[in-house]
Amino acid sequence: AAALVFATGVVGDETAPTRTVVSIDTFPERPLAQLSLLATLAAGPGTECSGIIASREHADLFWLINDSGNEPRVFPIRRHAAGDVAIEEANSAGVLIEGATNVDWEDIAADGDGHLIVCDIGNNLNARRDLVLYFVDEPAADADAAPVVQRLRVRYPDQQEFPAPPDNMNFDCEAVFVSGGKVHLLTKHRSDFLTNLYRLDDPTPEEENVLTYVGTFDSGAPVTAADASEDGLRMVFITYTSIWLFDRDDLETPFFESRVSWAPYFSIQMESVCFADDETLLLVDEKLGMVFELPLSELTQVR
């Protein structure tokens, strides 16, 4: 059985949003989800891969990014079907993103206007004041470089201290997706087992954009990646131990009030997930440099 548990409270000072925490109270007993290994990536795409997104322009093409300390590059890989499904490398040197810096790239998303969105929003110490989203016109897979066409700075409405205090270290983020034409961020917490969902409304390139708080979900573990379907009706996020799928009938229904499916899984350090198609997820383990496939039918509906 599953239920919603609501709790309200103010985090930070009196200007912070009131939290409504949505929880699933019980889970069915089930085995770990069976991930299928597709490929082990070579250096480049496989170096600390921290995000993956399906191309909106080219079938079976996917873009990967590396974690902090690496060059500001995106890497294309291809999925092809010739008997068994596999991944083949495409331009393992990657595409240099001109005008960007890789402080702590933690996810990559795509919008409906042909942009890749490279998300420099990692904030392990909860002290950064320079969180930024880089918008890039999706390049060809064999391109050498692509320029940043828009740079949006963002901040959380409820972070009052830099770094945040030990009991509110909840302003890291490794999970970004686009739904309804708007960028959404899910936080990775170090003070509890929740995740906060924020939305970027009315972005302005010349200003620091204050995110809009949307809701809070009891994820049970730190959230490490997310994606949404192109129609914006489904959203997936992963933690180090579980996969969560939210499925709604319209764009007005909040994700945390929609149908929820779930599955436990095991891997060393999974930090990338995306919809490969309407029936399949791709996941990448950052430590192993391995790409896995998982049918959505492997998940169990819990609400």
PDB file of C-alpha atoms in Angstrom:
ATOM      1  CA  ALA A   1       0.000   0.000   0.000  1.00  0.00           C
ATOM      2  CA  ALA A   2       1.039   3.590  -0.453  1.00  0.00           C
ATOM      3  CA  ALA A   3      -0.053   6.859   1.058  1.00  0.00           C
ATOM      4  CA  LEU A   4       0.813  10.515   1.236  1.00  0.00           C
ATOM      5  CA  VAL A   5       2.255  11.950   4.413  1.00  0.00           C
ATOM      6  CA  PHE A   6       2.126  15.731   4.638  1.00  0.00           C
ATOM      7  CA  ALA A   7       4.237  17.794   7.001  1.00  0.00           C
ATOM      8  CA  THR A   8       4.684  21.534   6.997  1.00  0.00           C
ATOM      9  CA  GLY A   9       7.389  23.716   8.428  1.00  0.00           C
ATOM     10  CA  VAL A  10       9.626  26.627   7.695  1.00  0.00           C
ATOM     11  CA  VAL A  11      13.261  26.027   6.789  1.00  0.00           C
ATOM     12  CA  GLY A  12      15.716  28.871   7.385  1.00  0.00           C
ATOM     13  CA  ASP A  13      14.223  32.231   8.330  1.00  0.00           C
ATOM     14  CA  GLU A  14      10.673  33.530   8.056  1.00  0.00           C
ATOM     15  CA  THR A  15      11.121  34.287   4.340  1.00  0.00           C
ATOM     16  CA  ALA A  16      11.690  30.640   3.443  1.00  0.00           C
ATOM     17  CA  PRO A  17       8.910  28.731   1.656  1.00  0.00           C
ATOM     18  CA  THR A  18       6.660  26.504   3.713  1.00  0.00           C
ATOM     19  CA  ARG A  19       7.443  22.861   2.999  1.00  0.00           C
ATOM     20  CA  THR A  20       4.877  20.193   2.190  1.00  0.00           C
ATOM     21  CA  VAL A  21       6.639  16.835   2.256  1.00  0.00           C
ATOM     22  CA  VAL A  22       5.118  14.044   0.161  1.00  0.00           C
ATOM     23  CA  SER A  23       6.057  10.493   1.175  1.00  0.00           C
ATOM     24  CA  ILE A  24       5.243   6.946   0.156  1.00  0.00           C
ATOM     25  CA  ASP A  25       4.738   5.122   3.432  1.00  0.00           C
ATOM     26  CA  THR A  26       5.105   1.466   2.390  1.00  0.00           C
ATOM     27  CA  PHE A  27       6.783  -0.400  -0.434  1.00  0.00           C
ATOM     28  CA  PRO A  28       6.125  -3.901  -1.764  1.00  0.00           C
ATOM     29  CA  GLU A  29       8.795  -6.535  -1.347  1.00  0.00           C
ATOM     30  CA  ARG A  30      10.527  -7.058  -4.658  1.00  0.00           C
ATOM     31  CA  PRO A  31      13.962  -7.943  -6.052  1.00  0.00           C
ATOM     32  CA  LEU A  32      16.450  -5.397  -7.313  1.00  0.00           C
ATOM     33  CA  ALA A  33      15.777  -4.047 -10.790  1.00  0.00           C
ATOM     34  CA  GLN A  34      17.764  -5.922 -13.397  1.00  0.00           C
ATOM     35  CA  LEU A  35      20.000  -3.450 -15.218  1.00  0.00           C
ATOM     36  CA  SER A  36      21.359  -4.561 -18.604  1.00  0.00           C
ATOM     37  CA  LEU A  37      24.930  -3.509 -19.368  1.00  0.00           C
ATOM     38  CA  LEU A  38      25.204  -1.878 -22.797  1.00  0.00           C
ATOM     39  CA  ALA A  39      28.776  -0.637 -22.864  1.00  0.00           C
ATOM     40  CA  THR A  40      31.838   0.445 -20.947  1.00  0.00           C
ATOM     41  CA  LEU A  41      32.790   3.929 -22.107  1.00  0.00           C
ATOM     42  CA  ALA A  42      36.299   4.945 -23.101  1.00  0.00           C
ATOM     43  CA  ALA A  43      38.106   7.981 -21.728  1.00  0.00           C
ATOM     44  CA  GLY A  44      36.210  11.134 -22.553  1.00  0.00           C
ATOM     45  CA  PRO A  45      32.557  10.113 -22.259  1.00  0.00           C
ATOM     46  CA  GLY A  46      33.464   7.636 -19.533  1.00  0.00           C
ATOM     47  CA  THR A  47      35.507  10.026 -17.388  1.00  0.00           C
ATOM     48  CA  GLU A  48      33.354  10.776 -14.335  1.00  0.00           C
ATOM     49  CA  CYS A  49      30.157  10.915 -16.389  1.00  0.00           C
ATOM     50  CA  SER A  50      27.701  13.024 -14.389  1.00  0.00           C
ATOM     51  CA  GLY A  51      24.829  13.515 -16.845  1.00  0.00           C
ATOM     52  CA  ILE A  52      23.153  12.099 -19.953  1.00  0.00           C
ATOM     53  CA  ILE A  53      20.351  13.344 -22.216  1.00  0.00           C
ATOM     54  CA  ALA A  54      18.800  12.057 -25.436  1.00  0.00           C
ATOM     55  CA  SER A  55      19.254  14.291 -28.465  1.00  0.00           C
ATOM     56  CA  ARG A  56      16.085  16.088 -29.557  1.00  0.00           C
ATOM     57  CA  GLU A  57      17.517  16.440 -33.085  1.00  0.00           C
ATOM     58  CA  HIS A  58      18.995  13.035 -33.943  1.00  0.00           C
ATOM     59  CA  ALA A  59      17.593   9.558 -33.301  1.00  0.00           C
ATOM     60  CA  ASP A  60      19.641   7.280 -31.041  1.00  0.00           C
ATOM     61  CA  LEU A  61      22.157  10.021 -30.209  1.00  0.00           C
ATOM     62  CA  PHE A  62      22.871  10.905 -26.582  1.00  0.00           C
ATOM     63  CA  TRP A  63      24.981  13.619 -24.961  1.00  0.00           C
ATOM     64  CA  LEU A  64      27.117  13.086 -21.853  1.00  0.00           C
ATOM     65  CA  ILE A  65      29.015  15.477 -19.582  1.00  0.00           C
ATOM     66  CA  ASN A  66      31.908  15.066 -17.147  1.00  0.00           C
ATOM     67  CA  ASP A  67      32.084  16.101 -13.512  1.00  0.00           C
ATOM     68  CA  SER A  68      34.131  18.934 -11.962  1.00  0.00           C
ATOM     69  CA  GLY A  69      37.749  19.460 -12.889  1.00  0.00           C
ATOM     70  CA  ASN A  70      37.316  18.363 -16.502  1.00  0.00           C
ATOM     71  CA  GLU A  71      37.237  20.476 -19.651  1.00  0.00           C
ATOM     72  CA  PRO A  72      33.929  22.129 -20.635  1.00  0.00           C
ATOM     73  CA  ARG A  73      32.962  19.499 -23.230  1.00  0.00           C
ATOM     74  CA  VAL A  74      29.887  17.483 -24.125  1.00  0.00           C
ATOM     75  CA  PHE A  75      30.308  14.005 -25.555  1.00  0.00           C
ATOM     76  CA  PRO A  76      28.050  12.272 -28.100  1.00  0.00           C
ATOM     77  CA  ILE A  77      27.414   8.535 -28.025  1.00  0.00           C
ATOM     78  CA  ARG A  78      25.128   6.473 -30.243  1.00  0.00           C
ATOM     79  CA  ARG A  79      22.826   3.567 -29.491  1.00  0.00           C
ATOM     80  CA  HIS A  80      22.352   1.118 -32.326  1.00  0.00           C
ATOM     81  CA  ALA A  81      20.459  -2.142 -32.727  1.00  0.00           C
ATOM     82  CA  ALA A  82      22.172  -4.933 -34.630  1.00  0.00           C
ATOM     83  CA  GLY A  83      21.010  -8.003 -32.807  1.00  0.00           C
ATOM     84  CA  ASP A  84      21.953  -6.893 -29.304  1.00  0.00           C
ATOM     85  CA  VAL A  85      21.586  -3.237 -28.367  1.00  0.00           C
ATOM     86  CA  ALA A  86      24.944  -1.563 -27.887  1.00  0.00           C
ATOM     87  CA  ILE A  87      26.593   1.832 -27.590  1.00  0.00           C
ATOM     88  CA  GLU A  88      29.181   3.016 -30.069  1.00  0.00           C
ATOM     89  CA  GLU A  89      31.435   5.995 -29.520  1.00  0.00           C
ATOM     90  CA  ALA A  90      30.911   9.130 -31.615  1.00  0.00           C
ATOM     91  CA  ASN A  91      33.536  11.876 -31.422  1.00  0.00           C
ATOM     92  CA  SER A  92      35.210  10.680 -28.223  1.00  0.00           C
ATOM     93  CA  ALA A  93      37.112  13.993 -28.042  1.00  0.00           C
ATOM     94  CA  GLY A  94      33.802  15.729 -27.401  1.00  0.00           C
ATOM     95  CA  VAL A  95      32.508  19.156 -28.356  1.00  0.00           C
ATOM     96  CA  LEU A  96      34.109  22.120 -26.603  1.00  0.00           C
ATOM     97  CA  ILE A  97      31.497  24.495 -25.120  1.00  0.00           C
ATOM     98  CA  GLU A  98      32.963  27.925 -25.818  1.00  0.00           C
ATOM     99  CA  GLY A  99      32.274  30.485 -23.094  1.00  0.00           C
ATOM    100  CA  ALA A 100      31.607  27.906 -20.368  1.00  0.00           C
ATOM    101  CA  THR A 101      33.596  26.756 -17.345  1.00  0.00           C
ATOM    102  CA  ASN A 102      33.260  23.371 -15.687  1.00  0.00           C
ATOM    103  CA  VAL A 103      33.200  24.305 -12.012  1.00  0.00           C
ATOM    104  CA  ASP A 104      30.949  21.377 -11.104  1.00  0.00           C
ATOM    105  CA  TRP A 105      28.826  20.127 -13.999  1.00  0.00           C
ATOM    106  CA  GLU A 106      26.275  17.709 -12.581  1.00  0.00           C
ATOM    107  CA  ASP A 107      23.548  17.213 -15.199  1.00  0.00           C
ATOM    108  CA  ILE A 108      22.551  17.971 -18.770  1.00  0.00           C
ATOM    109  CA  ALA A 109      19.032  18.630 -20.050  1.00  0.00           C
ATOM    110  CA  ALA A 110      17.363  19.598 -23.332  1.00  0.00           C
ATOM    111  CA  ASP A 111      14.505  21.949 -24.123  1.00  0.00           C
ATOM    112  CA  GLY A 112      12.008  22.170 -26.964  1.00  0.00           C
ATOM    113  CA  ASP A 113      13.922  24.949 -28.723  1.00  0.00           C
ATOM    114  CA  GLY A 114      16.907  22.881 -29.819  1.00  0.00           C
ATOM    115  CA  HIS A 115      19.120  23.673 -26.828  1.00  0.00           C
ATOM    116  CA  LEU A 116      21.290  21.485 -24.681  1.00  0.00           C
ATOM    117  CA  ILE A 117      21.347  22.849 -21.127  1.00  0.00           C
ATOM    118  CA  VAL A 118      24.621  22.197 -19.322  1.00  0.00           C
ATOM    119  CA  CYS A 119      24.030  22.537 -15.600  1.00  0.00           C
ATOM    120  CA  ASP A 120      26.929  23.893 -13.536  1.00  0.00           C
ATOM    121  CA  ILE A 121      24.983  23.580 -10.297  1.00  0.00           C
ATOM    122  CA  GLY A 122      27.025  21.161  -8.189  1.00  0.00           C
ATOM    123  CA  ASN A 123      27.326  22.623  -4.686  1.00  0.00           C
ATOM    124  CA  ASN A 124      28.877  20.016  -2.415  1.00  0.00           C
ATOM    125  CA  LEU A 125      29.792  22.488   0.321  1.00  0.00           C
ATOM    126  CA  ASN A 126      26.572  24.503  -0.082  1.00  0.00           C
ATOM    127  CA  ALA A 127      28.707  27.645  -0.444  1.00  0.00           C
ATOM    128  CA  ARG A 128      28.505  28.550  -4.137  1.00  0.00           C
ATOM    129  CA  ARG A 129      27.036  31.864  -5.311  1.00  0.00           C
ATOM    130  CA  ASP A 130      27.798  31.222  -8.986  1.00  0.00           C
ATOM    131  CA  LEU A 131      25.317  28.503 -10.001  1.00  0.00           C
ATOM    132  CA  VAL A 132      24.717  28.707 -13.749  1.00  0.00           C
ATOM    133  CA  LEU A 133      22.866  27.038 -16.610  1.00  0.00           C
ATOM    134  CA  TYR A 134      24.549  27.182 -20.027  1.00  0.00           C
ATOM    135  CA  PHE A 135      22.250  27.008 -23.071  1.00  0.00           C
ATOM    136  CA  VAL A 136      23.889  25.727 -26.266  1.00  0.00           C
ATOM    137  CA  ASP A 137      22.358  25.129 -29.699  1.00  0.00           C
ATOM    138  CA  GLU A 138      22.656  21.365 -30.072  1.00  0.00           C
ATOM    139  CA  PRO A 139      25.726  20.758 -32.258  1.00  0.00           C
ATOM    140  CA  ALA A 140      26.378  18.053 -34.801  1.00  0.00           C
ATOM    141  CA  ALA A 141      27.920  14.934 -33.289  1.00  0.00           C
ATOM    142  CA  ASP A 142      31.194  15.554 -35.167  1.00  0.00           C
ATOM    143  CA  ALA A 143      31.490  19.252 -34.289  1.00  0.00           C
ATOM    144  CA  ASP A 144      34.662  20.531 -32.663  1.00  0.00           C
ATOM    145  CA  ALA A 145      33.051  23.358 -30.671  1.00  0.00           C
ATOM    146  CA  ALA A 146      29.760  25.096 -29.924  1.00  0.00           C
ATOM    147  CA  PRO A 147      29.248  28.512 -28.294  1.00  0.00           C
ATOM    148  CA  VAL A 148      27.098  29.318 -25.274  1.00  0.00           C
ATOM    149  CA  VAL A 149      24.033  31.203 -26.559  1.00  0.00           C
ATOM    150  CA  GLN A 150      22.552  31.999 -23.146  1.00  0.00           C
ATOM    151  CA  ARG A 151      23.914  31.961 -19.605  1.00  0.00           C
ATOM    152  CA  LEU A 152      21.442  31.989 -16.725  1.00  0.00           C
ATOM    153  CA  ARG A 153      22.554  32.442 -13.121  1.00  0.00           C
ATOM    154  CA  VAL A 154      20.247  30.920 -10.520  1.00  0.00           C
ATOM    155  CA  ARG A 155      19.876  30.845  -6.753  1.00  0.00           C
ATOM    156  CA  TYR A 156      17.584  29.204  -4.222  1.00  0.00           C
ATOM    157  CA  PRO A 157      14.933  31.391  -2.578  1.00  0.00           C
ATOM    158  CA  ASP A 158      15.547  29.892   0.850  1.00  0.00           C
ATOM    159  CA  GLN A 159      19.328  29.791   1.163  1.00  0.00           C
ATOM    160  CA  GLN A 160      20.283  32.576   3.565  1.00  0.00           C
ATOM    161  CA  GLU A 161      23.780  31.480   4.580  1.00  0.00           C
ATOM    162  CA  PHE A 162      26.851  30.577   2.485  1.00  0.00           C
ATOM    163  CA  PRO A 163      27.789  27.919   3.314  1.00  0.00           C
ATOM    164  CA  ALA A 164      24.482  26.646   4.653  1.00  0.00           C
ATOM    165  CA  PRO A 165      24.430  25.542   8.321  1.00  0.00           C
ATOM    166  CA  PRO A 166      24.981  21.829   9.076  1.00  0.00           C
ATOM    167  CA  ASP A 167      21.281  21.226   9.760  1.00  0.00           C
ATOM    168  CA  ASN A 168      20.250  22.673   6.369  1.00  0.00           C
ATOM    169  CA  MET A 169      22.885  21.420   3.904  1.00  0.00           C
ATOM    170  CA  ASN A 170      20.229  20.973   1.239  1.00  0.00           C
ATOM    171  CA  PHE A 171      21.311  23.249  -1.627  1.00  0.00           C
ATOM    172  CA  ASP A 172      23.354  20.898  -3.775  1.00  0.00           C
ATOM    173  CA  CYS A 173      21.838  19.745  -7.081  1.00  0.00           C
ATOM    174  CA  GLU A 174      22.678  16.984  -9.558  1.00  0.00           C
ATOM    175  CA  ALA A 175      19.251  16.556 -11.186  1.00  0.00           C
ATOM    176  CA  VAL A 176      17.786  18.926 -13.794  1.00  0.00           C
ATOM    177  CA  PHE A 177      14.976  18.459 -16.324  1.00  0.00           C
ATOM    178  CA  VAL A 178      12.694  20.504 -18.588  1.00  0.00           C
ATOM    179  CA  SER A 179       8.914  20.153 -18.426  1.00  0.00           C
ATOM    180  CA  GLY A 180       6.270  22.493 -19.766  1.00  0.00           C
ATOM    181  CA  GLY A 181       9.005  24.600 -21.300  1.00  0.00           C
ATOM    182  CA  LYS A 182      10.576  25.361 -17.919  1.00  0.00           C
ATOM    183  CA  VAL A 183      13.763  24.160 -16.258  1.00  0.00           C
ATOM    184  CA  HIS A 184      13.312  22.265 -12.969  1.00  0.00           C
ATOM    185  CA  LEU A 185      15.934  21.347 -10.345  1.00  0.00           C
ATOM    186  CA  LEU A 186      15.815  18.597  -7.718  1.00  0.00           C
ATOM    187  CA  THR A 187      18.152  19.088  -4.766  1.00  0.00           C
ATOM    188  CA  LYS A 188      20.629  16.616  -3.296  1.00  0.00           C
ATOM    189  CA  HIS A 189      20.456  16.810   0.496  1.00  0.00           C
ATOM    190  CA  ARG A 190      23.085  16.184   3.141  1.00  0.00           C
ATOM    191  CA  SER A 191      20.945  17.021   6.184  1.00  0.00           C
ATOM    192  CA  ASP A 192      17.939  14.758   5.523  1.00  0.00           C
ATOM    193  CA  PHE A 193      16.565  12.214   3.054  1.00  0.00           C
ATOM    194  CA  LEU A 194      14.314  14.592   1.125  1.00  0.00           C
ATOM    195  CA  THR A 195      14.570  16.397  -2.199  1.00  0.00           C
ATOM    196  CA  ASN A 196      13.172  19.841  -3.007  1.00  0.00           C
ATOM    197  CA  LEU A 197      11.814  20.620  -6.457  1.00  0.00           C
ATOM    198  CA  TYR A 198      12.410  24.135  -7.810  1.00  0.00           C
ATOM    199  CA  ARG A 199      11.353  25.746 -11.099  1.00  0.00           C
ATOM    200  CA  LEU A 200      12.980  28.506 -13.139  1.00  0.00           C
ATOM    201  CA  ASP A 201      10.260  31.042 -13.993  1.00  0.00           C
ATOM    202  CA  ASP A 202      10.671  34.041 -16.339  1.00  0.00           C
ATOM    203  CA  PRO A 203      14.454  33.734 -16.735  1.00  0.00           C
ATOM    204  CA  THR A 204      16.486  36.890 -17.313  1.00  0.00           C
ATOM    205  CA  PRO A 205      20.053  36.525 -18.625  1.00  0.00           C
ATOM    206  CA  GLU A 206      21.339  39.751 -17.040  1.00  0.00           C
ATOM    207  CA  GLU A 207      20.127  38.944 -13.517  1.00  0.00           C
ATOM    208  CA  GLU A 208      20.493  36.329 -10.809  1.00  0.00           C
ATOM    209  CA  ASN A 209      17.281  34.323 -11.219  1.00  0.00           C
ATOM    210  CA  VAL A 210      15.535  33.296  -8.006  1.00  0.00           C
ATOM    211  CA  LEU A 211      14.109  29.789  -8.354  1.00  0.00           C
ATOM    212  CA  THR A 212      10.483  29.059  -7.452  1.00  0.00           C
ATOM    213  CA  TYR A 213       9.934  26.390  -4.794  1.00  0.00           C
ATOM    214  CA  VAL A 214       7.474  23.722  -6.031  1.00  0.00           C
ATOM    215  CA  GLY A 215       7.427  20.859  -3.529  1.00  0.00           C
ATOM    216  CA  THR A 216       9.331  18.329  -1.426  1.00  0.00           C
ATOM    217  CA  PHE A 217       9.466  14.551  -1.758  1.00  0.00           C
ATOM    218  CA  ASP A 218      10.848  11.915   0.586  1.00  0.00           C
ATOM    219  CA  SER A 219      13.337  10.305  -1.788  1.00  0.00           C
ATOM    220  CA  GLY A 220      14.916   8.155   0.932  1.00  0.00           C
ATOM    221  CA  ALA A 221      18.452   8.906  -0.297  1.00  0.00           C
ATOM    222  CA  PRO A 222      20.328  11.673  -2.135  1.00  0.00           C
ATOM    223  CA  VAL A 223      18.990  12.407  -5.643  1.00  0.00           C
ATOM    224  CA  THR A 224      21.737  12.145  -8.268  1.00  0.00           C
ATOM    225  CA  ALA A 225      20.073  12.637 -11.693  1.00  0.00           C
ATOM    226  CA  ALA A 226      16.747  13.320 -13.405  1.00  0.00           C
ATOM    227  CA  ASP A 227      15.021  13.647 -16.771  1.00  0.00           C
ATOM    228  CA  ALA A 228      11.548  14.327 -18.179  1.00  0.00           C
ATOM    229  CA  SER A 229       9.838  12.991 -21.274  1.00  0.00           C
ATOM    230  CA  GLU A 230       9.614  15.360 -24.245  1.00  0.00           C
ATOM    231  CA  ASP A 231       5.896  15.918 -23.611  1.00  0.00           C
ATOM    232  CA  GLY A 232       6.643  16.824 -19.988  1.00  0.00           C
ATOM    233  CA  LEU A 233       4.182  14.315 -18.564  1.00  0.00           C
ATOM    234  CA  ARG A 234       6.698  11.889 -17.066  1.00  0.00           C
ATOM    235  CA  MET A 235       9.695  12.525 -14.858  1.00  0.00           C
ATOM    236  CA  VAL A 236      12.325  10.132 -13.576  1.00  0.00           C
ATOM    237  CA  PHE A 237      14.936  10.640 -10.907  1.00  0.00           C
ATOM    238  CA  ILE A 238      17.432   8.297  -9.321  1.00  0.00           C
ATOM    239  CA  THR A 239      19.115   8.059  -5.963  1.00  0.00           C
ATOM    240  CA  TYR A 240      22.068   5.843  -5.145  1.00  0.00           C
ATOM    241  CA  THR A 241      19.638   3.055  -4.258  1.00  0.00           C
ATOM    242  CA  SER A 242      16.318   3.594  -6.078  1.00  0.00           C
ATOM    243  CA  ILE A 243      14.681   4.668  -9.330  1.00  0.00           C
ATOM    244  CA  TRP A 244      11.530   6.825  -9.183  1.00  0.00           C
ATOM    245  CA  LEU A 245       9.076   7.494 -12.023  1.00  0.00           C
ATOM    246  CA  PHE A 246       6.286  10.097 -11.855  1.00  0.00           C
ATOM    247  CA  ASP A 247       3.529   9.902 -14.468  1.00  0.00           C
ATOM    248  CA  ARG A 248       0.811  12.537 -14.828  1.00  0.00           C
ATOM    249  CA  ASP A 249      -2.104  13.149 -17.205  1.00  0.00           C
ATOM    250  CA  ASP A 250      -1.572  16.886 -17.764  1.00  0.00           C
ATOM    251  CA  LEU A 251       1.038  19.573 -17.213  1.00  0.00           C
ATOM    252  CA  GLU A 252      -0.971  21.205 -14.428  1.00  0.00           C
ATOM    253  CA  THR A 253      -0.841  18.205 -12.077  1.00  0.00           C
ATOM    254  CA  PRO A 254       2.192  18.440  -9.745  1.00  0.00           C
ATOM    255  CA  PHE A 255       4.619  15.592 -10.269  1.00  0.00           C
ATOM    256  CA  PHE A 256       4.570  14.685  -6.591  1.00  0.00           C
ATOM    257  CA  GLU A 257       0.775  14.232  -6.767  1.00  0.00           C
ATOM    258  CA  SER A 258       0.883  11.992  -9.833  1.00  0.00           C
ATOM    259  CA  ARG A 259       1.190   8.221 -10.267  1.00  0.00           C
ATOM    260  CA  VAL A 260       4.447   6.933  -8.800  1.00  0.00           C
ATOM    261  CA  SER A 261       6.473   3.857  -9.752  1.00  0.00           C
ATOM    262  CA  TRP A 262       9.642   2.716  -8.052  1.00  0.00           C
ATOM    263  CA  ALA A 263      12.351   0.079  -7.994  1.00  0.00           C
ATOM    264  CA  PRO A 264      15.437  -0.581  -5.882  1.00  0.00           C
ATOM    265  CA  TYR A 265      18.675  -1.272  -7.740  1.00  0.00           C
ATOM    266  CA  PHE A 266      22.378  -1.699  -7.095  1.00  0.00           C
ATOM    267  CA  SER A 267      25.365   0.005  -8.697  1.00  0.00           C
ATOM    268  CA  ILE A 268      28.497   1.686  -7.368  1.00  0.00           C
ATOM    269  CA  GLN A 269      27.773   5.367  -8.131  1.00  0.00           C
ATOM    270  CA  MET A 270      24.943   5.955 -10.587  1.00  0.00           C
ATOM    271  CA  GLU A 271      24.727   9.673 -11.381  1.00  0.00           C
ATOM    272  CA  SER A 272      23.092   9.856 -14.839  1.00  0.00           C
ATOM    273  CA  VAL A 273      19.667   8.893 -16.164  1.00  0.00           C
ATOM    274  CA  CYS A 274      17.530   9.754 -19.196  1.00  0.00           C
ATOM    275  CA  PHE A 275      14.594   8.474 -21.194  1.00  0.00           C
ATOM    276  CA  ALA A 276      16.011   6.573 -24.174  1.00  0.00           C
ATOM    277  CA  ASP A 277      12.513   6.199 -25.627  1.00  0.00           C
ATOM    278  CA  ASP A 278       8.954   5.766 -24.362  1.00  0.00           C
ATOM    279  CA  GLU A 279       9.752   2.402 -22.794  1.00  0.00           C
ATOM    280  CA  THR A 280      13.396   2.533 -21.729  1.00  0.00           C
ATOM    281  CA  LEU A 281      15.826   4.346 -19.456  1.00  0.00           C
ATOM    282  CA  LEU A 282      19.571   4.712 -19.904  1.00  0.00           C
ATOM    283  CA  LEU A 283      21.721   5.067 -16.781  1.00  0.00           C
ATOM    284  CA  VAL A 284      25.466   5.681 -16.391  1.00  0.00           C
ATOM    285  CA  ASP A 285      27.608   4.766 -13.401  1.00  0.00           C
ATOM    286  CA  GLU A 286      30.191   7.520 -12.842  1.00  0.00           C
ATOM    287  CA  LYS A 287      32.741   5.299 -11.119  1.00  0.00           C
ATOM    288  CA  LEU A 288      32.458   2.340 -13.496  1.00  0.00           C
ATOM    289  CA  GLY A 289      32.008   4.330 -16.718  1.00  0.00           C
ATOM    290  CA  MET A 290      29.299   1.849 -17.677  1.00  0.00           C
ATOM    291  CA  VAL A 291      26.039   2.484 -19.536  1.00  0.00           C
ATOM    292  CA  PHE A 292      23.011   0.458 -18.462  1.00  0.00           C
ATOM    293  CA  GLU A 293      19.530   0.011 -19.910  1.00  0.00           C
ATOM    294  CA  LEU A 294      16.339  -0.544 -17.913  1.00  0.00           C
ATOM    295  CA  PRO A 295      12.808  -1.107 -19.271  1.00  0.00           C
ATOM    296  CA  LEU A 296      10.214   1.045 -17.513  1.00  0.00           C
ATOM    297  CA  SER A 297       8.178  -2.146 -17.100  1.00  0.00           C
ATOM    298  CA  GLU A 298      10.725  -3.177 -14.443  1.00  0.00           C
ATOM    299  CA  LEU A 299       9.352  -0.527 -12.091  1.00  0.00           C
ATOM    300  CA  THR A 300       6.556  -1.233  -9.614  1.00  0.00           C
ATOM    301  CA  GLN A 301       3.672   1.222  -9.169  1.00  0.00           C
ATOM    302  CA  VAL A 302       3.457   2.308  -5.529  1.00  0.00           C
ATOM    303  CA  ARG A 303       0.744   4.970  -5.905  1.00  0.00           C
TER     304      ARG A 303
END
